[in-house]
């Protein structure tokens, strides 16, 4: 399988996040990619490709122009105030506060565009996020050109990033950009299945009113799990998009038996939709060893997950999302991809 990756991810480093009331080094760290790369190179079945370049306007199908401009210029604006280190917001326009204007100051603007204090911007963040998006868009292009499947080794991840907000370690919505790429190349109906432990709130928001992209997410219930404020089963889309969002929230402690039942439901929905192509938001933070998550999937379950995805028999773009048990992340990702390779022509 083709693997698209860029070294620019490494510039997004050195960040701290607010975790249980303390500033700690980000769980979402560059070493994640090193471990994935190591495991995939050891598997020896992959063709490694750099991302292609795309016009900046392509991002505007998925994101607001003012948001892109904020991300592109945020760190220089911070530097212009004589600051260094990582940028974290400290105030947000919650209920009762104004959201109809973007503060001209960088601190207020940051709170306007961010939705958590866990997603630092550092000097290399914009270039890393853009390269990550290009990896996903390249993988989508490869599939439209005839590849059965392609994997985008995206970092930073993307599924929490919405049209005009960032958070959850995500800046640009890589999977949404891949789905849009498939649509633009003529795939009429695209299913986007998000198997990251956390609800893909950004992807859901982006496709909320669309009936050409079916969004399905299997995740820890927002009642107790991040991102807390989206991802319940009663969220089903609106307007033309009504019925084209499917949330399958699960309790903490969910094991493979219950997880795979949700996966079967997702597979049925994808088939009923009549998808022409599939994008998978592939987080492996469903692993029992994950430090910020609470499902109970073990190493032997990732090949089964891969087999279930491969068995759908559609052209597929796999987009890396979360996974923070850094030492095991490579093994788990390689296990999912390995199942695709053994299902060569499906
Ligand atoms: C892409 C992705 O997986 N993003 C996840 C972002 C999660 N950020 C906040 C995590 C807060 C978790 N705190 C709960 C600690 C339980 N041990
Ligand atoms: Zn996650």
Coordinates of C-alpha atoms and ligand atoms in Angstrom, one line a residue, residues 159-160 168-169 194 196-199 226 283-286 290 292-293 321-324, ligand 2:
X159 CA -10.7 15.1 13.0
X160 CA -11.3 17.6 15.8
X168 CA -7.9 18.2 20.2
X169 CA -4.3 18.4 18.8
X194 CA -14.0 7.6 12.2
X196 CA -10.5 7.2 16.7
X197 CA -11.4 6.9 20.4
X198 CA -12.6 10.5 20.4
X199 CA -15.6 11.7 18.6
X226 CA -13.2 14.3 25.3
X283 CA -7.0 6.5 15.5
X284 CA -5.5 3.7 17.4
X285 CA -6.2 5.3 20.8
X286 CA -8.9 2.6 21.3
X290 CA -3.5 4.3 25.6
X292 CA -5.7 9.2 27.7
X293 CA -8.4 6.7 26.6
X321 CA -5.6 10.4 13.7
X322 CA -4.8 9.6 17.4
X323 CA -2.9 7.0 19.4
X324 CA -0.7 7.9 22.3
Ligands
LIG2 ZN1 -8.4 10.4 19.7

